[in-house]
Amino acid sequence: MNFTKSAPLSGTIHIPGDKSISHRAVMFGSLALGDTKVTNFLEGADCLSTISCFQKMGVSIENQQGEVIIHGKGLHGLNKPDSILDTGNSGTTTRLISGILAGQTFETTLTGDASIQSRPMGRIITPLSQMGAHITSLHDNGCAPLRIQPGTLHGIHYQSPVASAQVKSCVLLAGLYAQGTTTVTEPALSRNHTELMLRSFGAQITSKENSASIEPNPVLNGQDIAVPGDISSAAYFIAAGLMVPNSEIRICNVGINPTRDGILRVAKSMGADIKLENETTAGGEQTADLIVRSTALCGCTIEGSIIPTLIDEIPIIAVMAAYADGTTIIKDAQELKVKESNRLDIMVHHLSLMGVDIEGTEDGMIIHGGKTLHGAVLDSHLDHRIAMSFAIAGLIADGTTTVERAECVDISYPEFYKDLERLSR
Ligand code: S3P
């Protein structure tokens, strides 16, 4: 797909539902008693993988264009699936469901696409095994396919070496089925959607600084969940609105949970003009409309505890840094190497091809911004966030930017190109 310099962006956009929250709504709704009604559900391929896994375990789920109704089976109501569970491209499905499966009385095997089969699962195998789960990487390489056999689980206090909501959530979900309290402490606080939503379903879950604890065997009750717009998807429009000259856009109903809003804090420190209106809170999740106007940006340093709050936005932040005057340093972001693709290497490679002065470091990158970007031919590596980042880079570059295998945006934002075109008309 080709992109060229854009006319000013204007108008209003409603971003699709948050991916992390949509996954969790299906999972927790399946484990609850009664119905869970989810509005503004994200119809991306990843969340559809979660639906299909729970359907295979006997949960009845109706999906009618953005409204999903889950007829919950209770904590102990899942059935053994007839076949292998396919988690597609979704790390969240794979890791969170593993915590649930570890507590079942039946054996399951799960696997996903080539990317999932190369992503590290040792980070969940280790704590689940400490809890008494029987979980094996079938190719003995610490990756999926995973076989999960019934085990008697007991609570642990897990000191996670990574700030990862997928690891934290996996362990907390296994904790629903364990004897005693389960606690996870992380080196920095990752997104807390599991804690907020499980609490609203009735779980006994407490959070303090970088730790969360859960008690076993709650009765979970079905909920109505209005999913906020995904700030990780909004990030592409925030960047485009800031960088394409003379733009002004309103991005409606965006989730601004403080464990996810690092992009806003970084944009502000780069000098961005972003206003928040209509701030509200529902189900513990804050939302707002964002009004974004094009601004000159300057470089900044991004490191430490802010990293988990903007981990999926680093590719588009790197594009903003290439546009910004001065130097941007990104540190402590080694997790980017084990996302849907090696996002560190690919960002450095692709931005270099566009003429950006950028160097990769062990845990991040250094970007000397402010020079005009040049169009280039760039493969998405089937990574949705790489595809969307370079579609936006193409709007401010000279010449034509070609994103190959651009259709992978289906994972988190099927309507992305249509929405982008609408704002640039
Ligand atoms: C997610 C957590 C993050 C994020 C992913 C979604 C979640 O992964 O990158 O896109 O929904 O819990 P990690 O927990 O591995 O950092």
CSV table of C-alpha atoms in Angstrom, one decimal, residues 152-404:
chain,number,residue,atom,x,y,z
A,152,THR,CA,-3.2,-28.7,41.9
A,153,LEU,CA,-2.3,-25.0,42.2
A,154,HIS,CA,-1.1,-23.1,45.2
A,155,GLY,CA,-0.7,-19.4,45.6
A,156,ILE,CA,2.8,-17.9,45.3
A,157,HIS,CA,4.4,-14.5,45.6
A,158,TYR,CA,6.0,-14.1,42.2
A,159,GLN,CA,8.6,-11.4,41.7
A,160,SER,CA,8.4,-11.0,37.9
A,161,PRO,CA,11.6,-10.1,36.2
A,162,VAL,CA,9.7,-8.2,33.5
A,163,ALA,CA,7.0,-5.5,33.7
A,164,SER,CA,4.5,-7.4,31.7
A,165,ALA,CA,0.7,-7.3,32.1
A,166,GLN,CA,0.5,-10.5,30.2
A,167,VAL,CA,2.7,-12.3,32.7
A,168,LYS,CA,1.0,-10.6,35.7
A,169,SER,CA,-2.5,-11.4,34.4
A,170,CYS,CA,-1.6,-15.0,33.6
A,171,VAL,CA,-0.4,-15.6,37.2
A,172,LEU,CA,-3.4,-13.8,38.7
A,173,LEU,CA,-5.8,-15.8,36.6
A,174,ALA,CA,-4.2,-19.0,37.7
A,175,GLY,CA,-4.6,-17.6,41.2
A,176,LEU,CA,-8.4,-17.9,40.8
A,177,TYR,CA,-7.9,-21.7,40.9
A,178,ALA,CA,-5.1,-21.8,43.5
A,179,GLN,CA,-5.1,-22.5,47.3
A,180,GLY,CA,-4.2,-19.4,49.2
A,181,THR,CA,-3.3,-15.9,48.0
A,182,THR,CA,-1.4,-15.2,44.8
A,183,THR,CA,0.7,-12.1,44.5
A,184,VAL,CA,2.7,-10.7,41.6
A,185,THR,CA,5.2,-7.9,42.0
A,186,GLU,CA,6.7,-6.3,38.9
A,187,PRO,CA,9.8,-4.1,38.4
A,188,ALA,CA,7.5,-1.3,37.1
A,189,LEU,CA,3.7,-1.2,37.0
A,190,SER,CA,2.2,-2.6,33.8
A,191,ARG,CA,-1.3,-2.0,32.5
A,192,ASN,CA,-3.8,-2.8,35.2
A,193,HIS,CA,-6.9,-3.7,33.2
A,194,THR,CA,-7.0,-7.2,34.7
A,195,GLU,CA,-7.1,-5.9,38.2
A,196,LEU,CA,-9.8,-3.3,37.5
A,197,MET,CA,-12.0,-5.6,35.5
A,198,LEU,CA,-11.7,-8.7,37.7
A,199,ARG,CA,-12.6,-6.5,40.7
A,200,SER,CA,-15.7,-5.3,38.9
A,201,PHE,CA,-16.7,-8.9,38.2
A,202,GLY,CA,-16.5,-9.6,42.0
A,203,ALA,CA,-13.0,-11.0,42.5
A,204,GLN,CA,-11.1,-10.1,45.7
A,205,ILE,CA,-8.1,-8.4,44.2
A,206,THR,CA,-5.9,-5.7,45.8
A,207,SER,CA,-3.2,-3.5,44.3
A,208,LYS,CA,-0.4,-1.7,46.0
A,209,GLU,CA,2.4,0.1,44.1
A,210,ASN,CA,3.8,-2.6,41.7
A,211,SER,CA,2.1,-5.5,43.3
A,212,ALA,CA,-1.3,-7.2,42.9
A,213,SER,CA,-2.8,-10.0,45.0
A,214,ILE,CA,-5.8,-12.2,44.3
A,215,GLU,CA,-7.8,-14.6,46.5
A,216,PRO,CA,-9.1,-17.9,45.0
A,217,ASN,CA,-12.5,-19.2,44.1
A,218,PRO,CA,-14.6,-16.0,43.9
A,219,VAL,CA,-18.1,-16.0,42.4
A,220,LEU,CA,-17.7,-13.8,39.3
A,221,ASN,CA,-20.9,-12.2,38.1
A,222,GLY,CA,-21.6,-11.0,34.5
A,223,GLN,CA,-21.2,-7.3,33.8
A,224,ASP,CA,-22.0,-4.7,31.2
A,225,ILE,CA,-18.7,-3.4,29.8
A,226,ALA,CA,-18.4,-0.3,27.5
A,227,VAL,CA,-14.9,-0.7,26.0
A,228,PRO,CA,-13.0,2.6,25.7
A,229,GLY,CA,-11.3,3.5,22.4
A,230,ASP,CA,-7.8,2.0,22.3
A,231,ILE,CA,-5.1,4.6,23.0
A,232,SER,CA,-2.6,2.4,21.2
A,233,SER,CA,-4.7,2.8,18.0
A,234,ALA,CA,-5.3,6.5,18.7
A,235,ALA,CA,-1.5,6.9,18.9
A,236,TYR,CA,-1.2,6.8,15.1
A,237,PHE,CA,-3.7,9.7,14.7
A,238,ILE,CA,-2.1,11.6,17.6
A,239,ALA,CA,1.2,11.4,15.8
A,240,ALA,CA,-0.4,12.2,12.4
A,241,GLY,CA,-2.3,15.2,13.8
A,242,LEU,CA,0.8,16.6,15.4
A,243,MET,CA,3.1,16.1,12.4
A,244,VAL,CA,1.0,16.8,9.3
A,245,PRO,CA,1.1,20.7,9.0
A,246,ASN,CA,-2.1,22.6,9.7
A,247,SER,CA,-4.0,19.6,11.1
A,248,GLU,CA,-6.7,19.7,13.8
A,249,ILE,CA,-8.5,16.5,14.8
A,250,ARG,CA,-10.8,15.3,17.6
A,251,ILE,CA,-10.2,11.7,18.7
A,252,CYS,CA,-13.3,10.6,20.7
A,253,ASN,CA,-13.6,8.4,23.8
A,254,VAL,CA,-10.0,7.3,24.1
A,255,GLY,CA,-8.9,5.2,27.2
A,256,ILE,CA,-6.5,7.3,29.2
A,257,ASN,CA,-5.9,4.8,32.1
A,258,PRO,CA,-2.6,6.1,33.7
A,259,THR,CA,-0.9,2.8,33.1
A,260,ARG,CA,-1.5,3.3,29.3
A,261,ASP,CA,-1.1,7.1,28.8
A,262,GLY,CA,2.7,7.3,28.4
A,263,ILE,CA,2.2,8.5,24.8
A,264,LEU,CA,0.4,11.6,26.0
A,265,ARG,CA,3.1,12.4,28.6
A,266,VAL,CA,5.8,11.9,26.1
A,267,ALA,CA,4.0,13.9,23.4
A,268,LYS,CA,3.6,16.7,25.9
A,269,SER,CA,7.3,16.7,26.8
A,270,MET,CA,8.0,16.9,23.1
A,271,GLY,CA,5.9,20.1,23.0
A,272,ALA,CA,2.7,18.7,21.6
A,273,ASP,CA,-0.6,20.6,21.6
A,274,ILE,CA,-3.1,18.0,22.9
A,275,LYS,CA,-6.2,19.0,24.9
A,276,LEU,CA,-8.4,16.6,26.8
A,277,GLU,CA,-12.2,17.1,26.9
A,278,ASN,CA,-15.2,15.2,28.2
A,279,GLU,CA,-13.2,13.2,30.7
A,280,THR,CA,-15.2,10.4,32.4
A,281,THR,CA,-14.6,7.1,34.2
A,282,ALA,CA,-16.5,3.8,33.8
A,283,GLY,CA,-15.6,0.4,35.3
A,284,GLY,CA,-12.5,2.1,36.7
A,285,GLU,CA,-11.3,3.0,33.2
A,286,GLN,CA,-10.8,6.7,32.4
A,287,THR,CA,-11.6,8.1,28.9
A,288,ALA,CA,-11.5,11.5,27.2
A,289,ASP,CA,-11.7,13.1,23.8
A,290,LEU,CA,-8.3,14.3,22.6
A,291,ILE,CA,-8.0,17.4,20.5
A,292,VAL,CA,-4.8,17.3,18.6
A,293,ARG,CA,-3.3,20.2,16.6
A,294,SER,CA,-0.1,20.2,14.5
A,295,THR,CA,2.9,21.4,16.5
A,296,ALA,CA,6.7,21.7,16.2
A,297,LEU,CA,8.1,18.8,18.3
A,298,CYS,CA,11.5,18.5,20.1
A,299,GLY,CA,13.4,15.4,21.1
A,300,CYS,CA,13.3,13.9,24.6
A,301,THR,CA,14.5,11.0,26.7
A,302,ILE,CA,12.2,8.1,27.4
A,303,GLU,CA,13.3,5.5,30.0
A,304,GLY,CA,12.4,3.7,33.2
A,305,SER,CA,8.9,3.3,34.6
A,306,ILE,CA,7.2,5.1,31.8
A,307,ILE,CA,8.2,2.4,29.3
A,308,PRO,CA,5.4,-0.2,30.2
A,309,THR,CA,2.8,2.6,29.8
A,310,LEU,CA,3.8,3.2,26.2
A,311,ILE,CA,5.4,-0.1,25.2
A,312,ASP,CA,3.2,-0.6,22.1
A,313,GLU,CA,3.5,3.0,21.1
A,314,ILE,CA,7.3,3.1,20.8
A,315,PRO,CA,7.3,2.4,17.0
A,316,ILE,CA,5.1,5.5,16.3
A,317,ILE,CA,7.0,7.5,19.0
A,318,ALA,CA,10.2,6.7,17.0
A,319,VAL,CA,8.5,8.2,13.9
A,320,MET,CA,7.6,11.3,15.9
A,321,ALA,CA,11.2,11.5,17.1
A,322,ALA,CA,12.5,11.3,13.5
A,323,TYR,CA,10.3,14.3,12.7
A,324,ALA,CA,11.1,16.2,15.9
A,325,ASP,CA,14.1,18.6,16.2
A,326,GLY,CA,17.0,17.4,18.3
A,327,THR,CA,17.8,14.0,19.8
A,328,THR,CA,15.5,11.4,21.3
A,329,ILE,CA,16.9,8.7,23.4
A,330,ILE,CA,14.8,5.6,24.2
A,331,LYS,CA,16.2,3.2,26.9
A,332,ASP,CA,14.9,0.2,28.9
A,333,ALA,CA,12.8,-1.0,25.9
A,334,GLN,CA,14.4,-4.4,25.3
A,335,GLU,CA,10.9,-5.9,25.5
A,336,LEU,CA,10.3,-4.5,22.0
A,337,LYS,CA,12.5,-7.3,20.7
A,338,VAL,CA,10.0,-10.0,21.6
A,339,LYS,CA,6.8,-8.4,20.4
A,340,GLU,CA,4.9,-9.5,17.2
A,341,SER,CA,8.2,-8.8,15.5
A,342,ASN,CA,11.6,-7.5,16.7
A,343,ARG,CA,10.3,-3.9,16.7
A,344,LEU,CA,13.7,-2.4,17.8
A,345,ASP,CA,15.6,-3.8,14.9
A,346,ILE,CA,12.8,-3.1,12.4
A,347,MET,CA,12.3,0.5,13.4
A,348,VAL,CA,16.0,1.2,13.2
A,349,HIS,CA,16.3,-0.5,9.8
A,350,HIS,CA,13.2,1.1,8.2
A,351,LEU,CA,13.8,4.6,9.5
A,352,SER,CA,17.4,4.4,8.2
A,353,LEU,CA,16.0,3.5,4.8
A,354,MET,CA,13.9,6.7,5.0
A,355,GLY,CA,17.0,8.7,5.6
A,356,VAL,CA,16.7,9.1,9.4
A,357,ASP,CA,19.9,9.4,11.5
A,358,ILE,CA,19.1,6.6,13.9
A,359,GLU,CA,21.2,4.0,15.8
A,360,GLY,CA,20.0,1.0,17.7
A,361,THR,CA,21.3,0.3,21.2
A,362,GLU,CA,21.0,-2.8,23.4
A,363,ASP,CA,17.7,-1.6,25.0
A,364,GLY,CA,16.4,1.1,22.7
A,365,MET,CA,17.5,3.6,20.1
A,366,ILE,CA,18.9,7.1,19.6
A,367,ILE,CA,17.3,9.2,17.0
A,368,HIS,CA,18.7,12.5,15.7
A,369,GLY,CA,15.5,14.1,14.2
A,370,GLY,CA,14.5,17.1,12.2
A,371,LYS,CA,15.6,16.0,8.7
A,372,THR,CA,13.1,15.4,5.9
A,373,LEU,CA,12.1,11.8,5.6
A,374,HIS,CA,12.2,10.1,2.2
A,375,GLY,CA,9.8,7.5,0.9
A,376,ALA,CA,11.0,3.9,0.8
A,377,VAL,CA,9.7,0.4,0.3
A,378,LEU,CA,9.2,-1.2,3.8
A,379,ASP,CA,7.9,-4.6,4.8
A,380,SER,CA,5.5,-4.8,7.7
A,381,HIS,CA,7.0,-8.1,8.8
A,382,LEU,CA,3.3,-8.9,9.4
A,383,ASP,CA,3.4,-6.7,12.5
A,384,HIS,CA,0.3,-4.4,12.7
A,385,ARG,CA,2.1,-1.7,14.6
A,386,ILE,CA,5.0,-1.5,12.1
A,387,ALA,CA,2.5,-1.2,9.3
A,388,MET,CA,0.6,1.6,10.9
A,389,SER,CA,3.7,3.5,12.0
A,390,PHE,CA,5.1,3.6,8.5
A,391,ALA,CA,1.7,4.5,6.9
A,392,ILE,CA,1.9,7.6,9.2
A,393,ALA,CA,5.6,8.2,8.4
A,394,GLY,CA,4.6,8.2,4.7
A,395,LEU,CA,2.3,11.2,5.3
A,396,ILE,CA,5.2,13.4,6.1
A,397,ALA,CA,7.9,11.9,3.8
A,398,ASP,CA,9.0,13.1,0.4
A,399,GLY,CA,8.0,10.8,-2.5
A,400,THR,CA,6.2,7.5,-2.0
A,401,THR,CA,6.3,5.2,1.0
A,402,THR,CA,5.3,1.7,0.2
A,403,VAL,CA,4.2,-0.6,3.1
A,404,GLU,CA,4.3,-4.2,2.1
